[in-house]
Amino acid sequence: MDKNKKLTRLRKWGLAALFCAGVLLSGIFFQNSLQIYEQSRSRTTQYLTDVTYQLHEQIEVQVQNSLDILRLIRNGALDMPAAEREAYLADQTGYADFNRLHMVDGLEQAEQWLQARYGARYTLDRTLLQHGRSQLLAIPDESTVIYFAAGDGEGDDAVIIGAKQNDLLVEMLSAASFDGNGITMVITQSGVVITSRTEQNFFTELEEAYEGTPYADVPAQLEQMRRDLTEGRSGTLAFPSSEGEELLLSYEPLSFSDWWVFTVIPADALNTWIEGMTTQNLLLTAAAIVLLVGCIVGLVLSQRRHNRRLSDIAFVDRVTGGWSALRFRLEAERVLRESGGACTMVSLDVADFTFLNNVYGVEGGDRVLRYIFGQIIEHLRYGEIAGRSSADIFYILLRTQDRGMITSRMAALKQSIEAFDGLDGSGYRFAVRIGAYLIEDPKGDVDRMAQNANLARKYRDGQDCSFYRAERLQEQKLERELISDMQPSLRSGAFQVYLQPKVQLDSGAVCGAEALIRWDHPSKGMLSPAVFIPVFEKAGMIGALDRFMFEEVCKLLQRWTQEGRAPLVVSVNLSRQNIFAPALLSDYRAICDKYGVSPAQLELELTESIFMENTGWMQQFVQEMHRQGFRCSLDDFGSGFSSLGLLKDLDIDVIKLDRSFFTGEGEDLRKGALIVESVLGLAQELGIQTVAEGIERYEQVDWLQRRGCGQVQGFVFFRPMPAADFEQKAYDGRQLRRCFRPREAE
Ligand code: C2E
Ligand code: MG
Ligand code: MG
């Protein structure tokens, strides 16, 4: 028990440790995944900033180069006579990568020229076109970039305009688009997009894009960026697109024109792989957690199932499906505690259950047990409990100590159980024994209570329910002594055959005898069979005694025949237990053969009660008896609730009328006489011999003779006597003695 507890505790701790380790590992795993994600996010942002910065640098250099060259060309052109300028500029066009170079005299002319040439588009940022400045002016379409360089306006008003097609700048902008995932553009501080043909203002466009989306507050978030723009700071920003995709934006001011380089990419553009891995990682972690939790739940459930199975094995009776002995004991303790007393422990078993099991197999036995349990349950009242202990022993805890009530309830239970007819129509009937112990101390040991009920059950005092008596312990002690003395006495010859002659009424001569056992006990003196036969029957030891008697009688018959004495029939008693030993009759027959005795000289006496309980079975048994050549007599007829129907159903040779018919007084005696009269008449008609037992007076003999009784066995003629006496008293020489002169038939 202790070891089991330790194991269970260990298992519980083990499970808890496993669970904690699992949760810890999952936590670390989860944390790591998040860190990877965060890291990759910051690296992306860093990368974006770097790219934007580099782009910005390149744009700066590129633009600066172009402007330097433009300024040089302008200076060169101013140094030339006006007539040659056109040719000069045309010449410079190919040289400086400009597709077109044009010189005008002032800002206004420059503007007019530009408008005429490219439309209003470039004037969007008019503030740029000023004296003393050389600038990138506009990118009116994706392939053309316009620069200008103006004189200082103090005597030098000339403005040169240079247009470049397929400028490196354009290439740079498109090259930096992150494999098509990102957008790079240049915008002015006020939001004009230089690198696109769109007329829309960048900020207005943003506001409109988010209108009506769940991210309507995004433009407000961009406020910070706007502040940065006015203050000339670079920065990065993360925000969702109007479709919900997360975007990263990086901005860097250019040193000319108050322009800005903007780069926007989806947050996962560089991280697709890492994010995939991270997501996979997170999913795996989740799966691992689910698996772990599943395993633990599975383990716990299987542990519970295991425990339940263990408790089923311990608490449920395999055969009846009811409570086991252990469960019964626990529940009995509870009931006794709660009821506070006035309870009775009942023990119930089947007489000769071993025989039942042997003949009908374990399956038959189990069927009987299930039936019994069902009946017990039906007879229980509120708060009462029952369970099966080992084999055929059932315990019931009744909540009453009223003997009358207990007796009648147990009688009803006994009757309903014994009505069982489920053994393949064999007609075999079994009997149950019930013992009750009125519990004195409800706090006492339940096992002890059960033991007392068991003791009561074994009393066999002929009642439906026997009650425990403390003095029975004394009797039990004696029983144990008798049991342990039996075998030594059999060996030492302490068991003796007594014979009581039977006298034929129509001749007055001895015609037979009944063999009756006596025990010359070494310490207790001569014992009557009434003392020890029930003890040996109960202990299942009677077979050996009956066999001993049978063999002794055979020896006597053999000797008497050898001595030339007149033959006679000797009856021997067969205990109820023997009739269930299948080989008994052939065994007895073998003994006859051994001593050369005719089985017709032997009569087997079976008491009426055996026939009553097992009529179907006994029919076959009597048939077998006759097949082996033995005579059969029905002993103690009339002692119980015998039925005259028995005489019709059974092929018996002799009826022995019980002594009780002749011992009664008054009305009882008169009724007894009437019954005896009719039984004698019936027996005569059926051709069954009759023996009246326990006849002590001559007038009884006379009465019996007149009513056609065949024989008398009683003290009136002879008491049971040792064989040696029998030989003297029953025989007159070699002839059977005549005891009286019978009255002449009337
Ligand atoms: P039972 O087979 O009915 O035997 C008849 C009993 O009645 C005998 O008692 C006998 O002594 C007694 N008896 C005969 N005539 C009279 C009489 O006129 N007055 C009185 N008061 N009694 C008389 P016993 O010998 O004490 O045997 C008692 C029972 O023990 C037997 O009853 C039989 O059932 C059983 N028994 C005896 N020997 C054996 C045996 O070898 N095997 C078995 N299984 N049972 C035996
Ligand atoms: Mg007898
Ligand atoms: Mg008898």
PDB file of N, CA and C in Angstrom, residues 110-186:
ATOM      1  N   ALA A 110      12.992  82.185 -69.527  1.00  0.00           N
ATOM      2  CA  ALA A 110      13.228  80.756 -69.217  1.00  0.00           C
ATOM      3  C   ALA A 110      11.902  80.054 -68.925  1.00  0.00           C
ATOM      4  N   GLU A 111      11.105  80.768 -68.150  1.00  0.00           N
ATOM      5  CA  GLU A 111       9.824  80.168 -67.787  1.00  0.00           C
ATOM      6  C   GLU A 111       8.928  79.983 -69.010  1.00  0.00           C
ATOM      7  N   GLN A 112       8.892  80.953 -69.808  1.00  0.00           N
ATOM      8  CA  GLN A 112       8.073  80.866 -71.020  1.00  0.00           C
ATOM      9  C   GLN A 112       8.533  79.699 -71.885  1.00  0.00           C
ATOM     10  N   TRP A 113       9.848  79.637 -72.013  1.00  0.00           N
ATOM     11  CA  TRP A 113      10.401  78.557 -72.856  1.00  0.00           C
ATOM     12  C   TRP A 113      10.007  77.174 -72.296  1.00  0.00           C
ATOM     13  N   LEU A 114      10.138  77.089 -70.985  1.00  0.00           N
ATOM     14  CA  LEU A 114       9.837  75.800 -70.344  1.00  0.00           C
ATOM     15  C   LEU A 114       8.363  75.437 -70.519  1.00  0.00           C
ATOM     16  N   GLN A 115       7.515  76.477 -70.324  1.00  0.00           N
ATOM     17  CA  GLN A 115       6.082  76.225 -70.468  1.00  0.00           C
ATOM     18  C   GLN A 115       5.751  75.805 -71.876  1.00  0.00           C
ATOM     19  N   ALA A 116       6.377  76.487 -72.810  1.00  0.00           N
ATOM     20  CA  ALA A 116       6.125  76.155 -74.213  1.00  0.00           C
ATOM     21  C   ALA A 116       6.606  74.732 -74.510  1.00  0.00           C
ATOM     22  N   ARG A 117       7.667  74.391 -73.847  1.00  0.00           N
ATOM     23  CA  ARG A 117       8.301  73.112 -74.188  1.00  0.00           C
ATOM     24  C   ARG A 117       7.680  71.926 -73.408  1.00  0.00           C
ATOM     25  N   TYR A 118       7.473  72.142 -72.136  1.00  0.00           N
ATOM     26  CA  TYR A 118       7.048  70.991 -71.282  1.00  0.00           C
ATOM     27  C   TYR A 118       5.689  71.187 -70.609  1.00  0.00           C
ATOM     28  N   GLY A 119       5.039  72.307 -70.850  1.00  0.00           N
ATOM     29  CA  GLY A 119       3.750  72.544 -70.194  1.00  0.00           C
ATOM     30  C   GLY A 119       3.976  73.149 -68.813  1.00  0.00           C
ATOM     31  N   ALA A 120       2.896  73.226 -68.042  1.00  0.00           N
ATOM     32  CA  ALA A 120       2.938  73.937 -66.762  1.00  0.00           C
ATOM     33  C   ALA A 120       3.599  73.125 -65.645  1.00  0.00           C
ATOM     34  N   ARG A 121       3.880  71.900 -65.973  1.00  0.00           N
ATOM     35  CA  ARG A 121       4.274  70.949 -64.950  1.00  0.00           C
ATOM     36  C   ARG A 121       5.469  71.429 -64.091  1.00  0.00           C
ATOM     37  N   TYR A 122       6.500  71.936 -64.729  1.00  0.00           N
ATOM     38  CA  TYR A 122       7.736  72.274 -64.007  1.00  0.00           C
ATOM     39  C   TYR A 122       7.582  73.504 -63.121  1.00  0.00           C
ATOM     40  N   THR A 123       6.545  74.317 -63.396  1.00  0.00           N
ATOM     41  CA  THR A 123       6.392  75.568 -62.634  1.00  0.00           C
ATOM     42  C   THR A 123       5.804  75.327 -61.261  1.00  0.00           C
ATOM     43  N   LEU A 124       5.510  74.114 -60.968  1.00  0.00           N
ATOM     44  CA  LEU A 124       4.889  73.820 -59.671  1.00  0.00           C
ATOM     45  C   LEU A 124       5.740  74.321 -58.525  1.00  0.00           C
ATOM     46  N   ASP A 125       7.007  74.317 -58.742  1.00  0.00           N
ATOM     47  CA  ASP A 125       7.861  74.786 -57.663  1.00  0.00           C
ATOM     48  C   ASP A 125       8.599  76.043 -58.125  1.00  0.00           C
ATOM     49  N   ARG A 126       7.785  77.057 -58.318  1.00  0.00           N
ATOM     50  CA  ARG A 126       8.320  78.292 -58.886  1.00  0.00           C
ATOM     51  C   ARG A 126       9.429  78.894 -58.053  1.00  0.00           C
ATOM     52  N   THR A 127       9.414  78.735 -56.829  1.00  0.00           N
ATOM     53  CA  THR A 127      10.396  79.372 -55.949  1.00  0.00           C
ATOM     54  C   THR A 127      11.813  78.989 -56.324  1.00  0.00           C
ATOM     55  N   LEU A 128      11.948  77.866 -57.048  1.00  0.00           N
ATOM     56  CA  LEU A 128      13.290  77.380 -57.384  1.00  0.00           C
ATOM     57  C   LEU A 128      13.963  78.260 -58.435  1.00  0.00           C
ATOM     58  N   LEU A 129      13.109  78.655 -59.374  1.00  0.00           N
ATOM     59  CA  LEU A 129      13.664  79.357 -60.555  1.00  0.00           C
ATOM     60  C   LEU A 129      13.981  80.800 -60.155  1.00  0.00           C
ATOM     61  N   GLN A 130      15.180  80.956 -59.652  1.00  0.00           N
ATOM     62  CA  GLN A 130      15.542  82.285 -59.129  1.00  0.00           C
ATOM     63  C   GLN A 130      16.982  82.642 -59.537  1.00  0.00           C
ATOM     64  N   HIS A 131      17.256  83.895 -59.453  1.00  0.00           N
ATOM     65  CA  HIS A 131      18.613  84.363 -59.786  1.00  0.00           C
ATOM     66  C   HIS A 131      19.630  83.730 -58.871  1.00  0.00           C
ATOM     67  N   GLY A 132      20.808  83.522 -59.382  1.00  0.00           N
ATOM     68  CA  GLY A 132      21.934  83.051 -58.570  1.00  0.00           C
ATOM     69  C   GLY A 132      21.852  81.569 -58.239  1.00  0.00           C
ATOM     70  N   ARG A 133      20.828  80.882 -58.756  1.00  0.00           N
ATOM     71  CA  ARG A 133      20.701  79.463 -58.375  1.00  0.00           C
ATOM     72  C   ARG A 133      20.908  78.562 -59.582  1.00  0.00           C
ATOM     73  N   SER A 134      21.480  77.447 -59.315  1.00  0.00           N
ATOM     74  CA  SER A 134      21.493  76.398 -60.344  1.00  0.00           C
ATOM     75  C   SER A 134      20.887  75.151 -59.670  1.00  0.00           C
ATOM     76  N   GLN A 135      19.927  74.616 -60.346  1.00  0.00           N
ATOM     77  CA  GLN A 135      19.113  73.600 -59.662  1.00  0.00           C
ATOM     78  C   GLN A 135      18.635  72.523 -60.605  1.00  0.00           C
ATOM     79  N   LEU A 136      18.275  71.411 -59.968  1.00  0.00           N
ATOM     80  CA  LEU A 136      17.473  70.418 -60.674  1.00  0.00           C
ATOM     81  C   LEU A 136      16.074  70.978 -60.602  1.00  0.00           C
ATOM     82  N   LEU A 137      15.457  71.139 -61.733  1.00  0.00           N
ATOM     83  CA  LEU A 137      14.205  71.880 -61.724  1.00  0.00           C
ATOM     84  C   LEU A 137      12.985  70.956 -61.656  1.00  0.00           C
ATOM     85  N   ALA A 138      13.001  69.982 -62.487  1.00  0.00           N
ATOM     86  CA  ALA A 138      11.824  69.119 -62.507  1.00  0.00           C
ATOM     87  C   ALA A 138      12.119  67.828 -63.251  1.00  0.00           C
ATOM     88  N   ILE A 139      11.274  66.879 -63.026  1.00  0.00           N
ATOM     89  CA  ILE A 139      11.367  65.630 -63.796  1.00  0.00           C
ATOM     90  C   ILE A 139       9.986  65.439 -64.410  1.00  0.00           C
ATOM     91  N   PRO A 140       9.732  66.087 -65.521  1.00  0.00           N
ATOM     92  CA  PRO A 140       8.371  66.117 -66.059  1.00  0.00           C
ATOM     93  C   PRO A 140       7.866  64.742 -66.524  1.00  0.00           C
ATOM     94  N   ASP A 141       8.729  63.890 -66.928  1.00  0.00           N
ATOM     95  CA  ASP A 141       8.268  62.519 -67.175  1.00  0.00           C
ATOM     96  C   ASP A 141       9.369  61.552 -66.759  1.00  0.00           C
ATOM     97  N   GLU A 142       9.053  60.254 -66.968  1.00  0.00           N
ATOM     98  CA  GLU A 142       9.984  59.285 -66.402  1.00  0.00           C
ATOM     99  C   GLU A 142      11.350  59.247 -67.080  1.00  0.00           C
ATOM    100  N   SER A 143      11.456  59.928 -68.216  1.00  0.00           N
ATOM    101  CA  SER A 143      12.741  59.813 -68.906  1.00  0.00           C
ATOM    102  C   SER A 143      13.474  61.145 -69.048  1.00  0.00           C
ATOM    103  N   THR A 144      12.861  62.236 -68.609  1.00  0.00           N
ATOM    104  CA  THR A 144      13.500  63.537 -68.814  1.00  0.00           C
ATOM    105  C   THR A 144      13.715  64.263 -67.488  1.00  0.00           C
ATOM    106  N   VAL A 145      14.913  64.832 -67.385  1.00  0.00           N
ATOM    107  CA  VAL A 145      15.219  65.601 -66.190  1.00  0.00           C
ATOM    108  C   VAL A 145      15.669  66.991 -66.652  1.00  0.00           C
ATOM    109  N   ILE A 146      15.168  68.020 -65.943  1.00  0.00           N
ATOM    110  CA  ILE A 146      15.509  69.384 -66.390  1.00  0.00           C
ATOM    111  C   ILE A 146      16.308  70.087 -65.301  1.00  0.00           C
ATOM    112  N   TYR A 147      17.445  70.648 -65.727  1.00  0.00           N
ATOM    113  CA  TYR A 147      18.277  71.434 -64.818  1.00  0.00           C
ATOM    114  C   TYR A 147      18.296  72.867 -65.312  1.00  0.00           C
ATOM    115  N   PHE A 148      18.644  73.734 -64.423  1.00  0.00           N
ATOM    116  CA  PHE A 148      18.876  75.107 -64.912  1.00  0.00           C
ATOM    117  C   PHE A 148      19.986  75.765 -64.085  1.00  0.00           C
ATOM    118  N   ALA A 149      20.613  76.825 -64.680  1.00  0.00           N
ATOM    119  CA  ALA A 149      21.603  77.629 -63.947  1.00  0.00           C
ATOM    120  C   ALA A 149      21.368  79.096 -64.356  1.00  0.00           C
ATOM    121  N   ALA A 150      21.121  79.923 -63.344  1.00  0.00           N
ATOM    122  CA  ALA A 150      20.779  81.322 -63.654  1.00  0.00           C
ATOM    123  C   ALA A 150      21.899  82.276 -63.221  1.00  0.00           C
ATOM    124  N   GLY A 151      22.003  83.417 -63.924  1.00  0.00           N
ATOM    125  CA  GLY A 151      22.986  84.420 -63.526  1.00  0.00           C
ATOM    126  C   GLY A 151      22.556  85.108 -62.236  1.00  0.00           C
ATOM    127  N   ASP A 152      23.448  85.928 -61.732  1.00  0.00           N
ATOM    128  CA  ASP A 152      23.134  86.511 -60.414  1.00  0.00           C
ATOM    129  C   ASP A 152      22.114  87.650 -60.482  1.00  0.00           C
ATOM    130  N   GLY A 153      21.746  88.040 -61.721  1.00  0.00           N
ATOM    131  CA  GLY A 153      20.713  89.076 -61.860  1.00  0.00           C
ATOM    132  C   GLY A 153      21.284  90.477 -61.743  1.00  0.00           C
ATOM    133  N   GLU A 154      22.539  90.543 -61.450  1.00  0.00           N
ATOM    134  CA  GLU A 154      23.158  91.871 -61.371  1.00  0.00           C
ATOM    135  C   GLU A 154      24.046  92.032 -62.594  1.00  0.00           C
ATOM    136  N   GLY A 155      23.392  92.242 -63.680  1.00  0.00           N
ATOM    137  CA  GLY A 155      24.119  92.356 -64.953  1.00  0.00           C
ATOM    138  C   GLY A 155      24.250  91.026 -65.645  1.00  0.00           C
ATOM    139  N   ASP A 156      24.047  90.000 -64.970  1.00  0.00           N
ATOM    140  CA  ASP A 156      24.103  88.685 -65.618  1.00  0.00           C
ATOM    141  C   ASP A 156      22.777  87.974 -65.396  1.00  0.00           C
ATOM    142  N   ASP A 157      21.889  88.113 -66.397  1.00  0.00           N
ATOM    143  CA  ASP A 157      20.552  87.532 -66.253  1.00  0.00           C
ATOM    144  C   ASP A 157      20.400  86.212 -66.983  1.00  0.00           C
ATOM    145  N   ALA A 158      21.396  85.883 -67.751  1.00  0.00           N
ATOM    146  CA  ALA A 158      21.258  84.700 -68.633  1.00  0.00           C
ATOM    147  C   ALA A 158      20.967  83.419 -67.839  1.00  0.00           C
ATOM    148  N   VAL A 159      20.040  82.690 -68.396  1.00  0.00           N
ATOM    149  CA  VAL A 159      19.661  81.412 -67.748  1.00  0.00           C
ATOM    150  C   VAL A 159      19.872  80.271 -68.758  1.00  0.00           C
ATOM    151  N   ILE A 160      20.567  79.248 -68.301  1.00  0.00           N
ATOM    152  CA  ILE A 160      20.720  78.103 -69.194  1.00  0.00           C
ATOM    153  C   ILE A 160      19.840  76.955 -68.683  1.00  0.00           C
ATOM    154  N   ILE A 161      19.154  76.318 -69.603  1.00  0.00           N
ATOM    155  CA  ILE A 161      18.284  75.191 -69.239  1.00  0.00           C
ATOM    156  C   ILE A 161      18.809  73.959 -69.960  1.00  0.00           C
ATOM    157  N   GLY A 162      18.991  72.892 -69.186  1.00  0.00           N
ATOM    158  CA  GLY A 162      19.494  71.639 -69.787  1.00  0.00           C
ATOM    159  C   GLY A 162      18.525  70.495 -69.516  1.00  0.00           C
ATOM    160  N   ALA A 163      18.173  69.829 -70.564  1.00  0.00           N
ATOM    161  CA  ALA A 163      17.272  68.664 -70.366  1.00  0.00           C
ATOM    162  C   ALA A 163      18.042  67.380 -70.651  1.00  0.00           C
ATOM    163  N   LYS A 164      17.864  66.470 -69.777  1.00  0.00           N
ATOM    164  CA  LYS A 164      18.577  65.189 -69.945  1.00  0.00           C
ATOM    165  C   LYS A 164      17.558  64.073 -70.089  1.00  0.00           C
ATOM    166  N   GLN A 165      17.774  63.309 -71.144  1.00  0.00           N
ATOM    167  CA  GLN A 165      16.896  62.143 -71.253  1.00  0.00           C
ATOM    168  C   GLN A 165      17.651  60.916 -70.759  1.00  0.00           C
ATOM    169  N   ASN A 166      16.887  59.950 -70.162  1.00  0.00           N
ATOM    170  CA  ASN A 166      17.518  58.749 -69.592  1.00  0.00           C
ATOM    171  C   ASN A 166      18.656  59.086 -68.648  1.00  0.00           C
ATOM    172  N   ASP A 167      18.387  60.094 -67.845  1.00  0.00           N
ATOM    173  CA  ASP A 167      19.400  60.505 -66.889  1.00  0.00           C
ATOM    174  C   ASP A 167      19.652  59.388 -65.878  1.00  0.00           C
ATOM    175  N   LEU A 168      20.839  59.333 -65.428  1.00  0.00           N
ATOM    176  CA  LEU A 168      21.228  58.343 -64.425  1.00  0.00           C
ATOM    177  C   LEU A 168      20.317  58.412 -63.193  1.00  0.00           C
ATOM    178  N   LEU A 169      19.869  59.634 -62.918  1.00  0.00           N
ATOM    179  CA  LEU A 169      19.012  59.870 -61.766  1.00  0.00           C
ATOM    180  C   LEU A 169      17.748  59.008 -61.861  1.00  0.00           C
ATOM    181  N   VAL A 170      17.154  59.021 -63.016  1.00  0.00           N
ATOM    182  CA  VAL A 170      15.931  58.241 -63.224  1.00  0.00           C
ATOM    183  C   VAL A 170      16.226  56.760 -63.027  1.00  0.00           C
ATOM    184  N   GLU A 171      17.351  56.364 -63.595  1.00  0.00           N
ATOM    185  CA  GLU A 171      17.753  54.956 -63.450  1.00  0.00           C
ATOM    186  C   GLU A 171      17.919  54.591 -61.989  1.00  0.00           C
ATOM    187  N   MET A 172      18.573  55.541 -61.294  1.00  0.00           N
ATOM    188  CA  MET A 172      18.820  55.280 -59.867  1.00  0.00           C
ATOM    189  C   MET A 172      17.511  55.116 -59.121  1.00  0.00           C
ATOM    190  N   LEU A 173      16.573  55.967 -59.437  1.00  0.00           N
ATOM    191  CA  LEU A 173      15.299  55.896 -58.717  1.00  0.00           C
ATOM    192  C   LEU A 173      14.578  54.585 -58.990  1.00  0.00           C
ATOM    193  N   SER A 174      14.630  54.187 -60.254  1.00  0.00           N
ATOM    194  CA  SER A 174      13.896  52.953 -60.545  1.00  0.00           C
ATOM    195  C   SER A 174      14.652  51.716 -60.058  1.00  0.00           C
ATOM    196  N   ALA A 175      16.025  51.826 -60.043  1.00  0.00           N
ATOM    197  CA  ALA A 175      16.810  50.668 -59.599  1.00  0.00           C
ATOM    198  C   ALA A 175      16.607  50.382 -58.117  1.00  0.00           C
ATOM    199  N   ALA A 176      16.295  51.444 -57.383  1.00  0.00           N
ATOM    200  CA  ALA A 176      16.198  51.250 -55.929  1.00  0.00           C
ATOM    201  C   ALA A 176      14.812  50.781 -55.488  1.00  0.00           C
ATOM    202  N   SER A 177      14.085  50.171 -56.397  1.00  0.00           N
ATOM    203  CA  SER A 177      12.704  49.849 -56.016  1.00  0.00           C
ATOM    204  C   SER A 177      12.548  48.467 -55.369  1.00  0.00           C
ATOM    205  N   PHE A 178      13.643  47.952 -54.852  1.00  0.00           N
ATOM    206  CA  PHE A 178      13.590  46.673 -54.092  1.00  0.00           C
ATOM    207  C   PHE A 178      12.879  45.564 -54.847  1.00  0.00           C
ATOM    208  N   ASP A 179      13.426  45.280 -56.006  1.00  0.00           N
ATOM    209  CA  ASP A 179      12.858  44.210 -56.841  1.00  0.00           C
ATOM    210  C   ASP A 179      11.381  44.415 -57.137  1.00  0.00           C
ATOM    211  N   GLY A 180      11.036  45.694 -57.314  1.00  0.00           N
ATOM    212  CA  GLY A 180       9.647  45.967 -57.673  1.00  0.00           C
ATOM    213  C   GLY A 180       8.722  46.025 -56.471  1.00  0.00           C
ATOM    214  N   ASN A 181       9.244  45.741 -55.272  1.00  0.00           N
ATOM    215  CA  ASN A 181       8.383  45.755 -54.083  1.00  0.00           C
ATOM    216  C   ASN A 181       8.233  47.151 -53.507  1.00  0.00           C
ATOM    217  N   GLY A 182       9.222  48.010 -53.749  1.00  0.00           N
ATOM    218  CA  GLY A 182       9.197  49.330 -53.107  1.00  0.00           C
ATOM    219  C   GLY A 182       9.058  50.460 -54.118  1.00  0.00           C
ATOM    220  N   ILE A 183       8.868  51.627 -53.589  1.00  0.00           N
ATOM    221  CA  ILE A 183       8.752  52.821 -54.453  1.00  0.00           C
ATOM    222  C   ILE A 183       9.755  53.846 -53.922  1.00  0.00           C
ATOM    223  N   THR A 184      10.493  54.457 -54.853  1.00  0.00           N
ATOM    224  CA  THR A 184      11.367  55.550 -54.434  1.00  0.00           C
ATOM    225  C   THR A 184      10.927  56.780 -55.207  1.00  0.00           C
ATOM    226  N   MET A 185      10.786  57.848 -54.528  1.00  0.00           N
ATOM    227  CA  MET A 185      10.373  59.067 -55.227  1.00  0.00           C
ATOM    228  C   MET A 185      11.013  60.292 -54.584  1.00  0.00           C
ATOM    229  N   VAL A 186      10.981  61.336 -55.348  1.00  0.00           N
ATOM    230  CA  VAL A 186      11.503  62.596 -54.821  1.00  0.00           C
ATOM    231  C   VAL A 186      10.312  63.543 -54.728  1.00  0.00           C
TER     232      VAL A 186
END
